[in-house]
């Protein structure tokens, strides 16, 4: 804890120790609004060293503004106004500037310092809430997107069920409408599963690794995807390198990765398009020892493609794309976010190769393991 030397005898060493241990920033000013005390927590949060700020007005370095960037000095929201109001300022969020001029959001509260019944300054406590606010923003956005994405398939299912209840229109239900209802149920199931798996992985749960035939798993997953693809006249083909070794990994999770990538390919490939799944064994440069190398899997489609500026964004669980021609949204990215987390937990990599109008290739690698 550092304070103005002329105030050094006013606080016990025990109080100094307590204040220095508090993670929140704490500082005090005199009646002229010059800094007289600057805690270790204030140093950690702002980067401003005590010896650089003691004796200076806080406006010279913190530059408090509201969240829109409007200066607060001299306004009712400025923490130092408690000198005039003589009342405790309730906690509220404003901005401050660190020593590197980076802007951060801080939750602050302030109270007048009194001595012998007279106000002699201000004490302010603050903490960095930048990440908390960003998380709140992301959660709010995700909630809105999930509501939209759940609402669409539920609406389709509702239409079909309504017509099934109508005896006069029951026979008029087309195979296409039934297929849409079936696919909508699959979308809901996939979104819920992805949400659950992402939540588990964010808690860093261990993978359930076992030794199994990657070729068999891939063939089974491709076979499942052929049903929804056939309904849209799409063709799925698998190209698996011969002699593919067994792999030590989480079979269920890898099947989910492939299922998500193929599901995206089916969803964004036009009716009658083609989807190809390939797998090769990429050995180490030295010829490989036992358990060396990795398997490289590629899921290719003949869809609209992805612009280069979105290559990284497509794996963000809060990102959504919009088709400029149809104005259609591409969901909240939960499937690809799950794929990225799952691949990286296995020690692999995932990326996209694409050109607008020429389809996309989603590629990932998985270490063969021991």
PDB file of C-alpha atoms in Angstrom, residues 28-221:
ATOM      1  CA  UNK A  28      -8.186   7.850  -1.966  1.00  0.00           C
ATOM      2  CA  UNK A  29      -7.933  11.535  -2.803  1.00  0.00           C
ATOM      3  CA  UNK A  30      -7.733  14.716  -0.770  1.00  0.00           C
ATOM      4  CA  UNK A  31     -10.271  17.537  -0.913  1.00  0.00           C
ATOM      5  CA  UNK A  32      -8.474  18.874  -4.000  1.00  0.00           C
ATOM      6  CA  UNK A  33      -9.059  15.493  -5.695  1.00  0.00           C
ATOM      7  CA  UNK A  34      -5.357  14.611  -5.814  1.00  0.00           C
ATOM      8  CA  UNK A  35      -4.484  10.964  -5.161  1.00  0.00           C
ATOM      9  CA  UNK A  36      -3.225  10.284  -1.629  1.00  0.00           C
ATOM     10  CA  UNK A  37      -3.463   6.474  -1.533  1.00  0.00           C
ATOM     11  CA  UNK A  38      -3.107   3.843  -4.286  1.00  0.00           C
ATOM     12  CA  UNK A  39      -3.442   0.138  -3.439  1.00  0.00           C
ATOM     13  CA  UNK A  40      -1.681  -2.880  -4.912  1.00  0.00           C
ATOM     14  CA  UNK A  41      -5.002  -3.950  -6.378  1.00  0.00           C
ATOM     15  CA  UNK A  42      -5.277  -0.609  -8.184  1.00  0.00           C
ATOM     16  CA  UNK A  43      -1.785  -1.178  -9.597  1.00  0.00           C
ATOM     17  CA  UNK A  44      -2.674  -4.690 -10.808  1.00  0.00           C
ATOM     18  CA  UNK A  45      -5.893  -3.585 -12.494  1.00  0.00           C
ATOM     19  CA  UNK A  46      -4.691  -0.383 -14.167  1.00  0.00           C
ATOM     20  CA  UNK A  47      -0.946  -0.854 -14.560  1.00  0.00           C
ATOM     21  CA  UNK A  48      -0.405   2.613 -13.039  1.00  0.00           C
ATOM     22  CA  UNK A  49       2.278   2.476 -10.350  1.00  0.00           C
ATOM     23  CA  UNK A  50       1.657   4.185  -7.023  1.00  0.00           C
ATOM     24  CA  UNK A  51       4.802   6.307  -7.249  1.00  0.00           C
ATOM     25  CA  UNK A  52       3.594   7.657 -10.603  1.00  0.00           C
ATOM     26  CA  UNK A  53       0.107   8.713  -9.461  1.00  0.00           C
ATOM     27  CA  UNK A  54       0.422   9.860  -5.824  1.00  0.00           C
ATOM     28  CA  UNK A  55      -0.188  13.616  -5.691  1.00  0.00           C
ATOM     29  CA  UNK A  56      -1.801  13.770  -9.153  1.00  0.00           C
ATOM     30  CA  UNK A  57      -5.479  14.302 -10.042  1.00  0.00           C
ATOM     31  CA  UNK A  58      -7.006  10.980 -11.079  1.00  0.00           C
ATOM     32  CA  UNK A  59      -8.497  12.597 -14.199  1.00  0.00           C
ATOM     33  CA  UNK A  60      -4.933  12.931 -15.535  1.00  0.00           C
ATOM     34  CA  UNK A  61      -4.478   9.174 -15.874  1.00  0.00           C
ATOM     35  CA  UNK A  62      -7.748   7.224 -15.330  1.00  0.00           C
ATOM     36  CA  UNK A  63      -9.824   9.385 -17.695  1.00  0.00           C
ATOM     37  CA  UNK A  64     -13.181   8.054 -16.496  1.00  0.00           C
ATOM     38  CA  UNK A  65     -15.894   7.953 -19.173  1.00  0.00           C
ATOM     39  CA  UNK A  66     -19.260   6.278 -19.502  1.00  0.00           C
ATOM     40  CA  UNK A  67     -19.636   3.173 -21.691  1.00  0.00           C
ATOM     41  CA  UNK A  68     -20.240   5.424 -24.720  1.00  0.00           C
ATOM     42  CA  UNK A  69     -16.973   7.310 -24.203  1.00  0.00           C
ATOM     43  CA  UNK A  70     -18.449  10.518 -22.751  1.00  0.00           C
ATOM     44  CA  UNK A  71     -16.101  12.077 -20.117  1.00  0.00           C
ATOM     45  CA  UNK A  72     -17.486  11.856 -16.573  1.00  0.00           C
ATOM     46  CA  UNK A  73     -15.278  14.345 -14.754  1.00  0.00           C
ATOM     47  CA  UNK A  74     -17.505  16.971 -13.199  1.00  0.00           C
ATOM     48  CA  UNK A  75     -20.722  15.036 -13.905  1.00  0.00           C
ATOM     49  CA  UNK A  76     -22.982  13.362 -11.295  1.00  0.00           C
ATOM     50  CA  UNK A  77     -21.601   9.930 -12.275  1.00  0.00           C
ATOM     51  CA  UNK A  78     -18.020  10.875 -11.468  1.00  0.00           C
ATOM     52  CA  UNK A  79     -16.952   9.072  -8.254  1.00  0.00           C
ATOM     53  CA  UNK A  80     -15.342  12.235  -6.894  1.00  0.00           C
ATOM     54  CA  UNK A  81     -18.649  14.117  -6.809  1.00  0.00           C
ATOM     55  CA  UNK A  82     -19.257  12.600  -3.349  1.00  0.00           C
ATOM     56  CA  UNK A  83     -17.175  15.517  -2.043  1.00  0.00           C
ATOM     57  CA  UNK A  84     -20.019  17.822  -3.064  1.00  0.00           C
ATOM     58  CA  UNK A  85     -22.988  15.482  -2.510  1.00  0.00           C
ATOM     59  CA  UNK A  86     -21.636  14.152   0.811  1.00  0.00           C
ATOM     60  CA  UNK A  87     -23.343  10.837   0.019  1.00  0.00           C
ATOM     61  CA  UNK A  88     -22.076   7.341  -0.808  1.00  0.00           C
ATOM     62  CA  UNK A  89     -22.129   6.725  -4.561  1.00  0.00           C
ATOM     63  CA  UNK A  90     -23.839   3.351  -5.344  1.00  0.00           C
ATOM     64  CA  UNK A  91     -21.928   0.878  -7.472  1.00  0.00           C
ATOM     65  CA  UNK A  92     -22.165   1.502 -11.195  1.00  0.00           C
ATOM     66  CA  UNK A  93     -20.088   0.683 -14.269  1.00  0.00           C
ATOM     67  CA  UNK A  94     -17.868   3.245 -15.982  1.00  0.00           C
ATOM     68  CA  UNK A  95     -14.679   3.055 -18.003  1.00  0.00           C
ATOM     69  CA  UNK A  96     -11.079   3.740 -17.030  1.00  0.00           C
ATOM     70  CA  UNK A  97      -7.821   3.755 -18.947  1.00  0.00           C
ATOM     71  CA  UNK A  98      -4.871   1.553 -18.077  1.00  0.00           C
ATOM     72  CA  UNK A  99      -1.267   2.715 -18.260  1.00  0.00           C
ATOM     73  CA  UNK A 100      -1.085   1.428 -21.867  1.00  0.00           C
ATOM     74  CA  UNK A 101      -4.231   3.482 -22.683  1.00  0.00           C
ATOM     75  CA  UNK A 102      -6.318   0.319 -23.026  1.00  0.00           C
ATOM     76  CA  UNK A 103      -9.916   1.012 -22.033  1.00  0.00           C
ATOM     77  CA  UNK A 104     -11.474  -1.249 -19.398  1.00  0.00           C
ATOM     78  CA  UNK A 105     -14.881  -1.398 -17.742  1.00  0.00           C
ATOM     79  CA  UNK A 106     -14.853  -1.019 -13.975  1.00  0.00           C
ATOM     80  CA  UNK A 107     -17.581  -1.325 -11.373  1.00  0.00           C
ATOM     81  CA  UNK A 108     -16.990   1.516  -8.903  1.00  0.00           C
ATOM     82  CA  UNK A 109     -18.364   2.775  -5.626  1.00  0.00           C
ATOM     83  CA  UNK A 110     -17.167   5.811  -3.708  1.00  0.00           C
ATOM     84  CA  UNK A 111     -17.682   7.427  -0.305  1.00  0.00           C
ATOM     85  CA  UNK A 112     -16.575  10.695   1.287  1.00  0.00           C
ATOM     86  CA  UNK A 113     -13.655  10.560   3.734  1.00  0.00           C
ATOM     87  CA  UNK A 114     -14.382  12.453   6.907  1.00  0.00           C
ATOM     88  CA  UNK A 115     -12.193  13.671   9.745  1.00  0.00           C
ATOM     89  CA  UNK A 116     -13.584  15.418  12.822  1.00  0.00           C
ATOM     90  CA  UNK A 117     -16.895  15.798  11.037  1.00  0.00           C
ATOM     91  CA  UNK A 118     -15.410  17.430   7.948  1.00  0.00           C
ATOM     92  CA  UNK A 119     -14.968  15.905   4.489  1.00  0.00           C
ATOM     93  CA  UNK A 120     -11.273  15.656   3.699  1.00  0.00           C
ATOM     94  CA  UNK A 121     -11.379  13.549   0.549  1.00  0.00           C
ATOM     95  CA  UNK A 122     -12.805  10.502  -1.213  1.00  0.00           C
ATOM     96  CA  UNK A 123     -12.178   6.763  -1.069  1.00  0.00           C
ATOM     97  CA  UNK A 124     -13.081   4.692  -4.126  1.00  0.00           C
ATOM     98  CA  UNK A 125     -13.174   0.912  -4.667  1.00  0.00           C
ATOM     99  CA  UNK A 126     -13.279  -0.543  -8.158  1.00  0.00           C
ATOM    100  CA  UNK A 127     -12.897  -3.856  -9.983  1.00  0.00           C
ATOM    101  CA  UNK A 128     -12.392  -4.820 -13.612  1.00  0.00           C
ATOM    102  CA  UNK A 129     -15.667  -6.145 -15.097  1.00  0.00           C
ATOM    103  CA  UNK A 130     -14.635  -6.044 -18.761  1.00  0.00           C
ATOM    104  CA  UNK A 131     -14.746  -9.820 -19.200  1.00  0.00           C
ATOM    105  CA  UNK A 132     -17.984 -10.101 -17.220  1.00  0.00           C
ATOM    106  CA  UNK A 133     -19.707  -7.559 -19.463  1.00  0.00           C
ATOM    107  CA  UNK A 134     -18.429  -9.292 -22.598  1.00  0.00           C
ATOM    108  CA  UNK A 135     -19.692 -12.633 -21.311  1.00  0.00           C
ATOM    109  CA  UNK A 136     -23.082 -11.081 -20.561  1.00  0.00           C
ATOM    110  CA  UNK A 137     -23.217  -9.691 -24.095  1.00  0.00           C
ATOM    111  CA  UNK A 138     -22.286 -13.046 -25.590  1.00  0.00           C
ATOM    112  CA  UNK A 139     -24.827 -14.922 -23.474  1.00  0.00           C
ATOM    113  CA  UNK A 140     -27.563 -12.477 -24.430  1.00  0.00           C
ATOM    114  CA  UNK A 141     -26.705 -12.855 -28.111  1.00  0.00           C
ATOM    115  CA  UNK A 142     -26.590 -16.630 -27.821  1.00  0.00           C
ATOM    116  CA  UNK A 143     -29.985 -16.686 -26.123  1.00  0.00           C
ATOM    117  CA  UNK A 144     -31.572 -14.688 -28.935  1.00  0.00           C
ATOM    118  CA  UNK A 145     -29.944 -16.874 -31.598  1.00  0.00           C
ATOM    119  CA  UNK A 146     -30.978 -20.095 -29.876  1.00  0.00           C
ATOM    120  CA  UNK A 147     -34.569 -18.903 -29.603  1.00  0.00           C
ATOM    121  CA  UNK A 148     -34.568 -18.211 -33.340  1.00  0.00           C
ATOM    122  CA  UNK A 149     -32.877 -21.484 -34.267  1.00  0.00           C
ATOM    123  CA  UNK A 150     -35.139 -23.600 -32.052  1.00  0.00           C
ATOM    124  CA  UNK A 151     -38.249 -21.763 -33.206  1.00  0.00           C
ATOM    125  CA  UNK A 152     -37.829 -22.536 -36.914  1.00  0.00           C
ATOM    126  CA  UNK A 153     -37.750 -26.368 -36.742  1.00  0.00           C
ATOM    127  CA  UNK A 154     -40.457 -26.392 -34.070  1.00  0.00           C
ATOM    128  CA  UNK A 155     -42.652 -24.333 -36.392  1.00  0.00           C
ATOM    129  CA  UNK A 156     -42.252 -26.900 -39.187  1.00  0.00           C
ATOM    130  CA  UNK A 157     -43.092 -29.804 -36.867  1.00  0.00           C
ATOM    131  CA  UNK A 158     -46.091 -27.859 -35.574  1.00  0.00           C
ATOM    132  CA  UNK A 159     -47.465 -27.364 -39.097  1.00  0.00           C
ATOM    133  CA  UNK A 160     -47.261 -31.091 -39.846  1.00  0.00           C
ATOM    134  CA  UNK A 161     -48.898 -32.066 -36.552  1.00  0.00           C
ATOM    135  CA  UNK A 162     -51.651 -29.521 -37.132  1.00  0.00           C
ATOM    136  CA  UNK A 163     -52.411 -30.986 -40.549  1.00  0.00           C
ATOM    137  CA  UNK A 164     -52.367 -34.519 -39.185  1.00  0.00           C
ATOM    138  CA  UNK A 165     -55.091 -33.495 -36.762  1.00  0.00           C
ATOM    139  CA  UNK A 166     -57.171 -32.049 -39.611  1.00  0.00           C
ATOM    140  CA  UNK A 167     -59.009 -35.015 -41.152  1.00  0.00           C
ATOM    141  CA  UNK A 168     -59.768 -33.113 -44.351  1.00  0.00           C
ATOM    142  CA  UNK A 169     -56.148 -32.103 -45.019  1.00  0.00           C
ATOM    143  CA  UNK A 170     -54.511 -35.217 -43.587  1.00  0.00           C
ATOM    144  CA  UNK A 171     -54.186 -36.909 -46.972  1.00  0.00           C
ATOM    145  CA  UNK A 172     -52.693 -33.764 -48.461  1.00  0.00           C
ATOM    146  CA  UNK A 173     -49.489 -33.964 -46.443  1.00  0.00           C
ATOM    147  CA  UNK A 174     -46.672 -34.383 -48.942  1.00  0.00           C
ATOM    148  CA  UNK A 175     -43.587 -36.508 -48.509  1.00  0.00           C
ATOM    149  CA  UNK A 176     -41.555 -33.293 -48.709  1.00  0.00           C
ATOM    150  CA  UNK A 177     -43.357 -31.818 -45.708  1.00  0.00           C
ATOM    151  CA  UNK A 178     -42.889 -34.999 -43.701  1.00  0.00           C
ATOM    152  CA  UNK A 179     -39.216 -34.993 -44.612  1.00  0.00           C
ATOM    153  CA  UNK A 180     -38.919 -31.366 -43.442  1.00  0.00           C
ATOM    154  CA  UNK A 181     -40.513 -32.296 -40.110  1.00  0.00           C
ATOM    155  CA  UNK A 182     -38.155 -35.242 -39.710  1.00  0.00           C
ATOM    156  CA  UNK A 183     -35.121 -33.078 -40.531  1.00  0.00           C
ATOM    157  CA  UNK A 184     -36.349 -30.385 -38.120  1.00  0.00           C
ATOM    158  CA  UNK A 185     -36.453 -32.911 -35.276  1.00  0.00           C
ATOM    159  CA  UNK A 186     -32.912 -33.923 -36.199  1.00  0.00           C
ATOM    160  CA  UNK A 187     -31.780 -30.284 -36.083  1.00  0.00           C
ATOM    161  CA  UNK A 188     -33.242 -29.828 -32.609  1.00  0.00           C
ATOM    162  CA  UNK A 189     -31.628 -33.028 -31.366  1.00  0.00           C
ATOM    163  CA  UNK A 190     -28.254 -31.999 -32.826  1.00  0.00           C
ATOM    164  CA  UNK A 191     -28.363 -28.504 -31.302  1.00  0.00           C
ATOM    165  CA  UNK A 192     -29.214 -29.869 -27.858  1.00  0.00           C
ATOM    166  CA  UNK A 193     -26.470 -32.506 -28.093  1.00  0.00           C
ATOM    167  CA  UNK A 194     -23.899 -29.903 -29.175  1.00  0.00           C
ATOM    168  CA  UNK A 195     -24.825 -27.595 -26.306  1.00  0.00           C
ATOM    169  CA  UNK A 196     -24.401 -30.423 -23.805  1.00  0.00           C
ATOM    170  CA  UNK A 197     -21.085 -31.569 -25.272  1.00  0.00           C
ATOM    171  CA  UNK A 198     -19.665 -28.022 -25.380  1.00  0.00           C
ATOM    172  CA  UNK A 199     -20.641 -27.500 -21.737  1.00  0.00           C
ATOM    173  CA  UNK A 200     -18.841 -30.723 -20.799  1.00  0.00           C
ATOM    174  CA  UNK A 201     -15.702 -29.814 -22.733  1.00  0.00           C
ATOM    175  CA  UNK A 202     -15.540 -26.336 -21.254  1.00  0.00           C
ATOM    176  CA  UNK A 203     -15.262 -28.096 -17.886  1.00  0.00           C
ATOM    177  CA  UNK A 204     -12.289 -30.012 -19.354  1.00  0.00           C
ATOM    178  CA  UNK A 205     -13.738 -33.461 -18.813  1.00  0.00           C
ATOM    179  CA  UNK A 206     -11.511 -36.342 -19.853  1.00  0.00           C
ATOM    180  CA  UNK A 207     -12.027 -38.143 -23.139  1.00  0.00           C
ATOM    181  CA  UNK A 208     -13.103 -41.786 -23.057  1.00  0.00           C
ATOM    182  CA  UNK A 209     -10.229 -43.121 -25.175  1.00  0.00           C
ATOM    183  CA  UNK A 210     -10.210 -46.657 -26.527  1.00  0.00           C
ATOM    184  CA  UNK A 211      -8.499 -48.523 -29.347  1.00  0.00           C
ATOM    185  CA  UNK A 212     -10.871 -49.018 -32.298  1.00  0.00           C
ATOM    186  CA  UNK A 213     -11.054 -49.281 -36.082  1.00  0.00           C
ATOM    187  CA  UNK A 214     -11.307 -45.797 -37.530  1.00  0.00           C
ATOM    188  CA  UNK A 215     -12.377 -47.206 -40.900  1.00  0.00           C
ATOM    189  CA  UNK A 216     -15.349 -49.016 -39.338  1.00  0.00           C
ATOM    190  CA  UNK A 217     -16.420 -45.936 -37.388  1.00  0.00           C
ATOM    191  CA  UNK A 218     -16.183 -43.709 -40.457  1.00  0.00           C
ATOM    192  CA  UNK A 219     -18.140 -46.172 -42.619  1.00  0.00           C
ATOM    193  CA  UNK A 220     -20.918 -46.437 -40.024  1.00  0.00           C
ATOM    194  CA  UNK A 221     -21.173 -42.636 -39.667  1.00  0.00           C
TER     195      UNK A 221
END
